[in-house]
Amino acid sequence: MPEPSLSSTLLDLARSARELAYAPYSRFQVGAALQARDGRLFVGCNVENAAYGLCNCAERTALFSAIAAGCKPGDFTAIAVIADTPDPVTPCGSCRQVLAELCDAAMPVLLANVAGATRQTTVEALLPGSFKLLRESS
């Protein structure tokens, strides 16, 4: 479980990232904030496209930014996600699969809504029995 100050920091960053979302079609803005083990923080927002298959969710934006910055799978300690929903928002199936591939199963996932409701879960709880490919060792 992340410490309370980390949870607050991640939720604040996710809230700010949400304001940057490009969501002209759904009007459903989502923000995410991810912490790496080395302390770096990465944010993401959802980015829509008229060709819906080209859209990207906030969680994946944050994770892909971290990978592009040199992080490796397993380098993360927590992620927070926020949206304007009645209950704390949960990641979609695609984001759950990416979380399962790039994050430790026990990594905390902080879910929130803009009204202040929060819930904490783990990557494993979001996608039990996730799909994994065996990687060849080099």
PDB file of N, CA and C in Angstrom, residues 3 17 56 73 78 82 129 133:
ATOM      1  N   GLU A   3       2.254   4.960   0.683  1.00  0.00           N
ATOM      2  CA  GLU A   3       2.069   5.839   1.824  1.00  0.00           C
ATOM      3  C   GLU A   3       1.054   6.930   1.467  1.00  0.00           C
ATOM      4  N   ALA A  17      -3.586  15.845 -14.890  1.00  0.00           N
ATOM      5  CA  ALA A  17      -3.438  15.223 -16.211  1.00  0.00           C
ATOM      6  C   ALA A  17      -4.795  15.086 -16.889  1.00  0.00           C
ATOM      7  N   ASN A  56      -6.150   6.310 -27.184  1.00  0.00           N
ATOM      8  CA  ASN A  56      -5.278   5.770 -26.144  1.00  0.00           C
ATOM      9  C   ASN A  56      -5.769   6.241 -24.787  1.00  0.00           C
ATOM     10  N   PRO A  73       9.711  -3.156 -17.557  1.00  0.00           N
ATOM     11  CA  PRO A  73       8.628  -3.831 -16.846  1.00  0.00           C
ATOM     12  C   PRO A  73       9.056  -4.153 -15.407  1.00  0.00           C
ATOM     13  N   ALA A  78       3.290   2.287  -8.091  1.00  0.00           N
ATOM     14  CA  ALA A  78       1.861   2.585  -7.932  1.00  0.00           C
ATOM     15  C   ALA A  78       1.374   3.407  -9.113  1.00  0.00           C
ATOM     16  N   ILE A  82      -8.130   8.669 -12.382  1.00  0.00           N
ATOM     17  CA  ILE A  82      -9.275   9.470 -11.954  1.00  0.00           C
ATOM     18  C   ILE A  82     -10.128   9.875 -13.146  1.00  0.00           C
ATOM     19  N   GLY A 129      -5.488 -14.039 -13.501  1.00  0.00           N
ATOM     20  CA  GLY A 129      -5.211 -14.982 -14.580  1.00  0.00           C
ATOM     21  C   GLY A 129      -4.886 -14.297 -15.888  1.00  0.00           C
ATOM     22  N   LEU A 133       2.789 -14.117 -22.248  1.00  0.00           N
ATOM     23  CA  LEU A 133       3.613 -14.867 -23.205  1.00  0.00           C
ATOM     24  C   LEU A 133       4.910 -15.224 -22.531  1.00  0.00           C
TER      25      LEU A 133
END
